[in-house]
Amino acid sequence: MTAVAAPARDTPGRAAAPQPFEGALFVDLDGQRARYECLRPGCPRPLEGPVCATDRVKGEDGEPAPRGPGGVAAFVAGIRAYHLSTQHGSTR
């Protein structure tokens, strides 16, 4: 019995080319810290963050308050699009 590798779906007879990484998002296991590293060559700002749940930011009443896990989650949800739009002029 001979096993034959299945061809890639998008290109008959040829494997799909690997896609290069453009960035890396690092989040600790308990969601308390995160940072984004852009891997594009020549990026003017390759590091965004880190943010930490214990960071003190201005609260709704104007007083410093901890960012909290929700602030870290908001960073994780939007940092890639924010970085690409502000540093590279696109969202892709």
PDB file of N, CA and C in Angstrom:
ATOM      1  N   MET A   1       0.838  -1.166   0.000  1.00  0.00           N
ATOM      2  CA  MET A   1       0.000   0.000   0.000  1.00  0.00           C
ATOM      3  C   MET A   1       0.892   1.241   0.000  1.00  0.00           C
ATOM      4  N   THR A   2       0.615   2.179  -0.894  1.00  0.00           N
ATOM      5  CA  THR A   2       1.428   3.385  -1.026  1.00  0.00           C
ATOM      6  C   THR A   2       0.604   4.607  -0.632  1.00  0.00           C
ATOM      7  N   ALA A   3       1.184   5.471   0.191  1.00  0.00           N
ATOM      8  CA  ALA A   3       0.505   6.698   0.611  1.00  0.00           C
ATOM      9  C   ALA A   3       0.931   7.824  -0.316  1.00  0.00           C
ATOM     10  N   VAL A   4      -0.038   8.600  -0.781  1.00  0.00           N
ATOM     11  CA  VAL A   4       0.243   9.730  -1.655  1.00  0.00           C
ATOM     12  C   VAL A   4      -0.199  11.003  -0.940  1.00  0.00           C
ATOM     13  N   ALA A   5       0.686  11.987  -0.903  1.00  0.00           N
ATOM     14  CA  ALA A   5       0.353  13.261  -0.256  1.00  0.00           C
ATOM     15  C   ALA A   5      -0.685  14.004  -1.085  1.00  0.00           C
ATOM     16  N   ALA A   6      -1.653  14.554  -0.423  1.00  0.00           N
ATOM     17  CA  ALA A   6      -2.690  15.333  -1.114  1.00  0.00           C
ATOM     18  C   ALA A   6      -2.124  16.684  -1.531  1.00  0.00           C
ATOM     19  N   PRO A   7      -2.417  17.127  -2.770  1.00  0.00           N
ATOM     20  CA  PRO A   7      -1.929  18.441  -3.206  1.00  0.00           C
ATOM     21  C   PRO A   7      -2.664  19.567  -2.481  1.00  0.00           C
ATOM     22  N   ALA A   8      -2.062  20.744  -2.481  1.00  0.00           N
ATOM     23  CA  ALA A   8      -2.702  21.906  -1.870  1.00  0.00           C
ATOM     24  C   ALA A   8      -3.991  22.225  -2.602  1.00  0.00           C
ATOM     25  N   ARG A   9      -4.980  22.721  -1.896  1.00  0.00           N
ATOM     26  CA  ARG A   9      -6.287  23.001  -2.494  1.00  0.00           C
ATOM     27  C   ARG A   9      -6.260  24.139  -3.503  1.00  0.00           C
ATOM     28  N   ASP A  10      -5.445  25.187  -3.227  1.00  0.00           N
ATOM     29  CA  ASP A  10      -5.494  26.363  -4.076  1.00  0.00           C
ATOM     30  C   ASP A  10      -4.639  26.254  -5.331  1.00  0.00           C
ATOM     31  N   THR A  11      -3.645  25.373  -5.355  1.00  0.00           N
ATOM     32  CA  THR A  11      -2.774  25.235  -6.516  1.00  0.00           C
ATOM     33  C   THR A  11      -2.586  23.746  -6.803  1.00  0.00           C
ATOM     34  N   PRO A  12      -3.241  23.222  -7.827  1.00  0.00           N
ATOM     35  CA  PRO A  12      -3.101  21.792  -8.124  1.00  0.00           C
ATOM     36  C   PRO A  12      -1.640  21.418  -8.403  1.00  0.00           C
ATOM     37  N   GLY A  13      -1.167  20.355  -7.740  1.00  0.00           N
ATOM     38  CA  GLY A  13       0.161  19.845  -7.989  1.00  0.00           C
ATOM     39  C   GLY A  13       1.287  20.579  -7.289  1.00  0.00           C
ATOM     40  N   ARG A  14       0.985  21.607  -6.507  1.00  0.00           N
ATOM     41  CA  ARG A  14       2.045  22.369  -5.836  1.00  0.00           C
ATOM     42  C   ARG A  14       1.561  22.790  -4.448  1.00  0.00           C
ATOM     43  N   ALA A  15       2.444  22.673  -3.477  1.00  0.00           N
ATOM     44  CA  ALA A  15       2.093  23.072  -2.110  1.00  0.00           C
ATOM     45  C   ALA A  15       2.028  24.594  -2.014  1.00  0.00           C
ATOM     46  N   ALA A  16       1.152  25.079  -1.166  1.00  0.00           N
ATOM     47  CA  ALA A  16       1.025  26.525  -0.957  1.00  0.00           C
ATOM     48  C   ALA A  16       2.283  27.080  -0.299  1.00  0.00           C
ATOM     49  N   ALA A  17       2.704  28.268  -0.711  1.00  0.00           N
ATOM     50  CA  ALA A  17       3.882  28.913  -0.128  1.00  0.00           C
ATOM     51  C   ALA A  17       3.554  29.388   1.285  1.00  0.00           C
ATOM     52  N   PRO A  18       4.494  29.242   2.205  1.00  0.00           N
ATOM     53  CA  PRO A  18       4.227  29.714   3.565  1.00  0.00           C
ATOM     54  C   PRO A  18       4.102  31.242   3.599  1.00  0.00           C
ATOM     55  N   GLN A  19       3.204  31.722   4.434  1.00  0.00           N
ATOM     56  CA  GLN A  19       3.009  33.164   4.584  1.00  0.00           C
ATOM     57  C   GLN A  19       3.957  33.676   5.661  1.00  0.00           C
ATOM     58  N   PRO A  20       4.687  34.767   5.383  1.00  0.00           N
ATOM     59  CA  PRO A  20       5.614  35.291   6.396  1.00  0.00           C
ATOM     60  C   PRO A  20       4.850  35.948   7.549  1.00  0.00           C
ATOM     61  N   PHE A  21       5.431  35.906   8.715  1.00  0.00           N
ATOM     62  CA  PHE A  21       4.844  36.583   9.864  1.00  0.00           C
ATOM     63  C   PHE A  21       5.107  38.076   9.740  1.00  0.00           C
ATOM     64  N   GLU A  22       4.112  38.888  10.043  1.00  0.00           N
ATOM     65  CA  GLU A  22       4.274  40.336  10.012  1.00  0.00           C
ATOM     66  C   GLU A  22       4.308  40.933  11.402  1.00  0.00           C
ATOM     67  N   GLY A  23       3.902  40.171  12.392  1.00  0.00           N
ATOM     68  CA  GLY A  23       3.902  40.660  13.756  1.00  0.00           C
ATOM     69  C   GLY A  23       3.682  39.527  14.729  1.00  0.00           C
ATOM     70  N   ALA A  24       3.955  39.799  15.992  1.00  0.00           N
ATOM     71  CA  ALA A  24       3.770  38.802  17.037  1.00  0.00           C
ATOM     72  C   ALA A  24       3.097  39.464  18.229  1.00  0.00           C
ATOM     73  N   LEU A  25       2.049  38.837  18.722  1.00  0.00           N
ATOM     74  CA  LEU A  25       1.327  39.329  19.894  1.00  0.00           C
ATOM     75  C   LEU A  25       1.643  38.394  21.050  1.00  0.00           C
ATOM     76  N   PHE A  26       2.173  38.951  22.124  1.00  0.00           N
ATOM     77  CA  PHE A  26       2.527  38.174  23.302  1.00  0.00           C
ATOM     78  C   PHE A  26       1.572  38.537  24.426  1.00  0.00           C
ATOM     79  N   VAL A  27       0.900  37.534  24.988  1.00  0.00           N
ATOM     80  CA  VAL A  27      -0.023  37.732  26.114  1.00  0.00           C
ATOM     81  C   VAL A  27       0.309  36.660  27.148  1.00  0.00           C
ATOM     82  N   ASP A  28       0.464  37.057  28.421  1.00  0.00           N
ATOM     83  CA  ASP A  28       0.759  36.051  29.424  1.00  0.00           C
ATOM     84  C   ASP A  28      -0.486  35.209  29.695  1.00  0.00           C
ATOM     85  N   LEU A  29      -0.293  34.086  30.353  1.00  0.00           N
ATOM     86  CA  LEU A  29      -1.372  33.117  30.510  1.00  0.00           C
ATOM     87  C   LEU A  29      -2.549  33.603  31.339  1.00  0.00           C
ATOM     88  N   ASP A  30      -2.327  34.531  32.241  1.00  0.00           N
ATOM     89  CA  ASP A  30      -3.455  34.999  33.044  1.00  0.00           C
ATOM     90  C   ASP A  30      -4.032  36.318  32.526  1.00  0.00           C
ATOM     91  N   GLY A  31      -3.584  36.781  31.357  1.00  0.00           N
ATOM     92  CA  GLY A  31      -4.165  37.975  30.734  1.00  0.00           C
ATOM     93  C   GLY A  31      -3.827  39.284  31.414  1.00  0.00           C
ATOM     94  N   GLN A  32      -2.732  39.307  32.167  1.00  0.00           N
ATOM     95  CA  GLN A  32      -2.366  40.508  32.913  1.00  0.00           C
ATOM     96  C   GLN A  32      -1.379  41.405  32.162  1.00  0.00           C
ATOM     97  N   ARG A  33      -0.662  40.851  31.174  1.00  0.00           N
ATOM     98  CA  ARG A  33       0.330  41.628  30.419  1.00  0.00           C
ATOM     99  C   ARG A  33       0.264  41.240  28.941  1.00  0.00           C
ATOM    100  N   ALA A  34       0.558  42.228  28.068  1.00  0.00           N
ATOM    101  CA  ALA A  34       0.591  41.959  26.627  1.00  0.00           C
ATOM    102  C   ALA A  34       1.500  42.964  25.930  1.00  0.00           C
ATOM    103  N   ARG A  35       2.050  42.540  24.779  1.00  0.00           N
ATOM    104  CA  ARG A  35       2.828  43.450  23.938  1.00  0.00           C
ATOM    105  C   ARG A  35       2.727  42.956  22.496  1.00  0.00           C
ATOM    106  N   TYR A  36       2.940  43.868  21.554  1.00  0.00           N
ATOM    107  CA  TYR A  36       2.905  43.545  20.126  1.00  0.00           C
ATOM    108  C   TYR A  36       4.239  43.932  19.508  1.00  0.00           C
ATOM    109  N   GLU A  37       4.837  43.027  18.746  1.00  0.00           N
ATOM    110  CA  GLU A  37       6.091  43.306  18.048  1.00  0.00           C
ATOM    111  C   GLU A  37       5.850  43.202  16.547  1.00  0.00           C
ATOM    112  N   CYS A  38       6.121  44.290  15.838  1.00  0.00           N
ATOM    113  CA  CYS A  38       6.006  44.307  14.382  1.00  0.00           C
ATOM    114  C   CYS A  38       7.290  43.740  13.801  1.00  0.00           C
ATOM    115  N   LEU A  39       7.164  42.809  12.863  1.00  0.00           N
ATOM    116  CA  LEU A  39       8.325  42.162  12.272  1.00  0.00           C
ATOM    117  C   LEU A  39       8.596  42.641  10.849  1.00  0.00           C
ATOM    118  N   ARG A  40       7.887  43.677  10.397  1.00  0.00           N
ATOM    119  CA  ARG A  40       8.140  44.203   9.059  1.00  0.00           C
ATOM    120  C   ARG A  40       9.483  44.930   9.040  1.00  0.00           C
ATOM    121  N   PRO A  41      10.298  44.706   8.001  1.00  0.00           N
ATOM    122  CA  PRO A  41      11.587  45.394   7.913  1.00  0.00           C
ATOM    123  C   PRO A  41      11.397  46.913   7.850  1.00  0.00           C
ATOM    124  N   GLY A  42      12.205  47.645   8.574  1.00  0.00           N
ATOM    125  CA  GLY A  42      12.167  49.103   8.541  1.00  0.00           C
ATOM    126  C   GLY A  42      11.008  49.736   9.281  1.00  0.00           C
ATOM    127  N   CYS A  43      10.317  48.993  10.129  1.00  0.00           N
ATOM    128  CA  CYS A  43       9.193  49.568  10.878  1.00  0.00           C
ATOM    129  C   CYS A  43       9.717  50.677  11.788  1.00  0.00           C
ATOM    130  N   PRO A  44       9.062  51.873  11.750  1.00  0.00           N
ATOM    131  CA  PRO A  44       9.531  52.977  12.584  1.00  0.00           C
ATOM    132  C   PRO A  44       9.291  52.757  14.082  1.00  0.00           C
ATOM    133  N   ARG A  45       8.371  51.888  14.431  1.00  0.00           N
ATOM    134  CA  ARG A  45       8.073  51.614  15.849  1.00  0.00           C
ATOM    135  C   ARG A  45       7.756  50.125  15.989  1.00  0.00           C
ATOM    136  N   PRO A  46       8.775  49.286  16.101  1.00  0.00           N
ATOM    137  CA  PRO A  46       8.545  47.846  16.086  1.00  0.00           C
ATOM    138  C   PRO A  46       7.919  47.268  17.361  1.00  0.00           C
ATOM    139  N   LEU A  47       7.850  48.042  18.441  1.00  0.00           N
ATOM    140  CA  LEU A  47       7.285  47.520  19.684  1.00  0.00           C
ATOM    141  C   LEU A  47       6.144  48.402  20.151  1.00  0.00           C
ATOM    142  N   GLU A  48       4.978  47.797  20.403  1.00  0.00           N
ATOM    143  CA  GLU A  48       3.822  48.480  20.985  1.00  0.00           C
ATOM    144  C   GLU A  48       3.577  47.846  22.347  1.00  0.00           C
ATOM    145  N   GLY A  49       3.495  48.646  23.361  1.00  0.00           N
ATOM    146  CA  GLY A  49       3.313  48.137  24.704  1.00  0.00           C
ATOM    147  C   GLY A  49       4.667  48.068  25.377  1.00  0.00           C
ATOM    148  N   PRO A  50       4.848  47.291  26.386  1.00  0.00           N
ATOM    149  CA  PRO A  50       3.850  46.396  26.950  1.00  0.00           C
ATOM    150  C   PRO A  50       2.806  47.128  27.783  1.00  0.00           C
ATOM    151  N   VAL A  51       1.659  46.520  27.893  1.00  0.00           N
ATOM    152  CA  VAL A  51       0.633  47.020  28.794  1.00  0.00           C
ATOM    153  C   VAL A  51       0.453  45.992  29.900  1.00  0.00           C
ATOM    154  N   CYS A  52       0.098  46.474  31.071  1.00  0.00           N
ATOM    155  CA  CYS A  52      -0.061  45.620  32.234  1.00  0.00           C
ATOM    156  C   CYS A  52      -1.343  46.010  32.962  1.00  0.00           C
ATOM    157  N   ALA A  53      -2.026  45.038  33.512  1.00  0.00           N
ATOM    158  CA  ALA A  53      -3.284  45.307  34.214  1.00  0.00           C
ATOM    159  C   ALA A  53      -3.081  46.235  35.408  1.00  0.00           C
ATOM    160  N   THR A  54      -1.877  46.276  35.953  1.00  0.00           N
ATOM    161  CA  THR A  54      -1.619  47.138  37.110  1.00  0.00           C
ATOM    162  C   THR A  54      -1.144  48.534  36.714  1.00  0.00           C
ATOM    163  N   ASP A  55      -0.987  48.812  35.406  1.00  0.00           N
ATOM    164  CA  ASP A  55      -0.625  50.159  34.957  1.00  0.00           C
ATOM    165  C   ASP A  55      -1.667  51.151  35.451  1.00  0.00           C
ATOM    166  N   ARG A  56      -1.223  52.326  35.862  1.00  0.00           N
ATOM    167  CA  ARG A  56      -2.147  53.362  36.328  1.00  0.00           C
ATOM    168  C   ARG A  56      -2.460  54.284  35.167  1.00  0.00           C
ATOM    169  N   VAL A  57      -3.735  54.387  34.827  1.00  0.00           N
ATOM    170  CA  VAL A  57      -4.198  55.264  33.753  1.00  0.00           C
ATOM    171  C   VAL A  57      -5.286  56.171  34.309  1.00  0.00           C
ATOM    172  N   LYS A  58      -5.550  57.267  33.606  1.00  0.00           N
ATOM    173  CA  LYS A  58      -6.586  58.197  34.063  1.00  0.00           C
ATOM    174  C   LYS A  58      -7.959  57.535  33.952  1.00  0.00           C
ATOM    175  N   GLY A  59      -8.660  57.473  35.077  1.00  0.00           N
ATOM    176  CA  GLY A  59      -9.988  56.876  35.109  1.00  0.00           C
ATOM    177  C   GLY A  59     -11.065  57.852  34.653  1.00  0.00           C
ATOM    178  N   GLU A  60     -12.308  57.424  34.687  1.00  0.00           N
ATOM    179  CA  GLU A  60     -13.438  58.259  34.261  1.00  0.00           C
ATOM    180  C   GLU A  60     -13.564  59.523  35.101  1.00  0.00           C
ATOM    181  N   ASP A  61     -13.163  59.445  36.363  1.00  0.00           N
ATOM    182  CA  ASP A  61     -13.249  60.618  37.245  1.00  0.00           C
ATOM    183  C   ASP A  61     -11.990  61.491  37.177  1.00  0.00           C
ATOM    184  N   GLY A  62     -11.044  61.127  36.288  1.00  0.00           N
ATOM    185  CA  GLY A  62      -9.828  61.908  36.139  1.00  0.00           C
ATOM    186  C   GLY A  62      -8.705  61.486  37.059  1.00  0.00           C
ATOM    187  N   GLU A  63      -8.970  60.596  37.975  1.00  0.00           N
ATOM    188  CA  GLU A  63      -7.960  60.115  38.925  1.00  0.00           C
ATOM    189  C   GLU A  63      -7.270  58.864  38.370  1.00  0.00           C
ATOM    190  N   PRO A  64      -5.990  58.684  38.681  1.00  0.00           N
ATOM    191  CA  PRO A  64      -5.296  57.466  38.240  1.00  0.00           C
ATOM    192  C   PRO A  64      -5.941  56.218  38.838  1.00  0.00           C
ATOM    193  N   ALA A  65      -6.115  55.216  38.005  1.00  0.00           N
ATOM    194  CA  ALA A  65      -6.698  53.949  38.427  1.00  0.00           C
ATOM    195  C   ALA A  65      -6.013  52.825  37.650  1.00  0.00           C
ATOM    196  N   PRO A  66      -5.992  51.604  38.194  1.00  0.00           N
ATOM    197  CA  PRO A  66      -5.374  50.498  37.458  1.00  0.00           C
ATOM    198  C   PRO A  66      -6.109  50.252  36.131  1.00  0.00           C
ATOM    199  N   ARG A  67      -5.340  49.890  35.103  1.00  0.00           N
ATOM    200  CA  ARG A  67      -5.908  49.585  33.786  1.00  0.00           C
ATOM    201  C   ARG A  67      -6.868  48.407  33.883  1.00  0.00           C
ATOM    202  N   GLY A  68      -6.485  47.383  34.634  1.00  0.00           N
ATOM    203  CA  GLY A  68      -7.309  46.194  34.823  1.00  0.00           C
ATOM    204  C   GLY A  68      -7.227  45.238  33.644  1.00  0.00           C
ATOM    205  N   PRO A  69      -7.735  44.011  33.825  1.00  0.00           N
ATOM    206  CA  PRO A  69      -7.711  43.016  32.753  1.00  0.00           C
ATOM    207  C   PRO A  69      -8.490  43.450  31.517  1.00  0.00           C
ATOM    208  N   GLY A  70      -9.531  44.250  31.710  1.00  0.00           N
ATOM    209  CA  GLY A  70     -10.295  44.744  30.557  1.00  0.00           C
ATOM    210  C   GLY A  70      -9.471  45.652  29.668  1.00  0.00           C
ATOM    211  N   GLY A  71      -8.575  46.426  30.255  1.00  0.00           N
ATOM    212  CA  GLY A  71      -7.692  47.286  29.470  1.00  0.00           C
ATOM    213  C   GLY A  71      -6.689  46.485  28.663  1.00  0.00           C
ATOM    214  N   VAL A  72      -6.206  45.387  29.237  1.00  0.00           N
ATOM    215  CA  VAL A  72      -5.290  44.507  28.512  1.00  0.00           C
ATOM    216  C   VAL A  72      -6.041  43.828  27.368  1.00  0.00           C
ATOM    217  N   ALA A  73      -7.265  43.389  27.617  1.00  0.00           N
ATOM    218  CA  ALA A  73      -8.076  42.752  26.571  1.00  0.00           C
ATOM    219  C   ALA A  73      -8.367  43.727  25.430  1.00  0.00           C
ATOM    220  N   ALA A  74      -8.612  44.987  25.744  1.00  0.00           N
ATOM    221  CA  ALA A  74      -8.857  45.990  24.697  1.00  0.00           C
ATOM    222  C   ALA A  74      -7.596  46.208  23.860  1.00  0.00           C
ATOM    223  N   PHE A  75      -6.425  46.225  24.493  1.00  0.00           N
ATOM    224  CA  PHE A  75      -5.155  46.340  23.773  1.00  0.00           C
ATOM    225  C   PHE A  75      -4.990  45.172  22.809  1.00  0.00           C
ATOM    226  N   VAL A  76      -5.230  43.960  23.293  1.00  0.00           N
ATOM    227  CA  VAL A  76      -5.096  42.754  22.473  1.00  0.00           C
ATOM    228  C   VAL A  76      -6.052  42.792  21.288  1.00  0.00           C
ATOM    229  N   ALA A  77      -7.280  43.241  21.509  1.00  0.00           N
ATOM    230  CA  ALA A  77      -8.290  43.248  20.455  1.00  0.00           C
ATOM    231  C   ALA A  77      -7.978  44.232  19.340  1.00  0.00           C
ATOM    232  N   GLY A  78      -7.323  45.355  19.637  1.00  0.00           N
ATOM    233  CA  GLY A  78      -7.169  46.372  18.616  1.00  0.00           C
ATOM    234  C   GLY A  78      -5.768  46.767  18.216  1.00  0.00           C
ATOM    235  N   ILE A  79      -4.730  46.172  18.832  1.00  0.00           N
ATOM    236  CA  ILE A  79      -3.385  46.686  18.599  1.00  0.00           C
ATOM    237  C   ILE A  79      -2.884  46.445  17.184  1.00  0.00           C
ATOM    238  N   ARG A  80      -3.187  45.326  16.576  1.00  0.00           N
ATOM    239  CA  ARG A  80      -2.670  45.058  15.229  1.00  0.00           C
ATOM    240  C   ARG A  80      -3.197  46.092  14.240  1.00  0.00           C
ATOM    241  N   ALA A  81      -4.494  46.303  14.211  1.00  0.00           N
ATOM    242  CA  ALA A  81      -5.082  47.279  13.288  1.00  0.00           C
ATOM    243  C   ALA A  81      -4.580  48.687  13.595  1.00  0.00           C
ATOM    244  N   TYR A  82      -4.481  49.036  14.872  1.00  0.00           N
ATOM    245  CA  TYR A  82      -3.986  50.361  15.260  1.00  0.00           C
ATOM    246  C   TYR A  82      -2.551  50.565  14.778  1.00  0.00           C
ATOM    247  N   HIS A  83      -1.683  49.593  15.027  1.00  0.00           N
ATOM    248  CA  HIS A  83      -0.283  49.712  14.631  1.00  0.00           C
ATOM    249  C   HIS A  83      -0.155  49.830  13.108  1.00  0.00           C
ATOM    250  N   LEU A  84      -0.830  48.968  12.377  1.00  0.00           N
ATOM    251  CA  LEU A  84      -0.712  48.999  10.923  1.00  0.00           C
ATOM    252  C   LEU A  84      -1.241  50.299  10.337  1.00  0.00           C
ATOM    253  N   SER A  85      -2.312  50.836  10.897  1.00  0.00           N
ATOM    254  CA  SER A  85      -2.854  52.087  10.360  1.00  0.00           C
ATOM    255  C   SER A  85      -1.990  53.294  10.713  1.00  0.00           C
ATOM    256  N   THR A  86      -1.426  53.338  11.913  1.00  0.00           N
ATOM    257  CA  THR A  86      -0.628  54.507  12.299  1.00  0.00           C
ATOM    258  C   THR A  86       0.815  54.446  11.818  1.00  0.00           C
ATOM    259  N   GLN A  87       1.395  53.266  11.726  1.00  0.00           N
ATOM    260  CA  GLN A  87       2.808  53.146  11.357  1.00  0.00           C
ATOM    261  C   GLN A  87       3.042  52.786   9.895  1.00  0.00           C
ATOM    262  N   HIS A  88       2.059  52.130   9.263  1.00  0.00           N
ATOM    263  CA  HIS A  88       2.263  51.662   7.894  1.00  0.00           C
ATOM    264  C   HIS A  88       1.217  52.174   6.915  1.00  0.00           C
ATOM    265  N   GLY A  89       0.240  52.915   7.392  1.00  0.00           N
ATOM    266  CA  GLY A  89      -0.753  53.524   6.520  1.00  0.00           C
ATOM    267  C   GLY A  89      -1.766  52.574   5.923  1.00  0.00           C
ATOM    268  N   SER A  90      -1.920  51.381   6.492  1.00  0.00           N
ATOM    269  CA  SER A  90      -2.916  50.432   5.999  1.00  0.00           C
ATOM    270  C   SER A  90      -3.354  49.545   7.154  1.00  0.00           C
ATOM    271  N   THR A  91      -4.349  48.719   6.916  1.00  0.00           N
ATOM    272  CA  THR A  91      -4.776  47.769   7.945  1.00  0.00           C
ATOM    273  C   THR A  91      -4.427  46.342   7.543  1.00  0.00           C
ATOM    274  N   ARG A  92      -3.617  46.159   6.523  1.00  0.00           N
ATOM    275  CA  ARG A  92      -3.234  44.824   6.047  1.00  0.00           C
ATOM    276  C   ARG A  92      -1.750  44.641   6.152  1.00  0.00           C
TER     277      ARG A  92
END
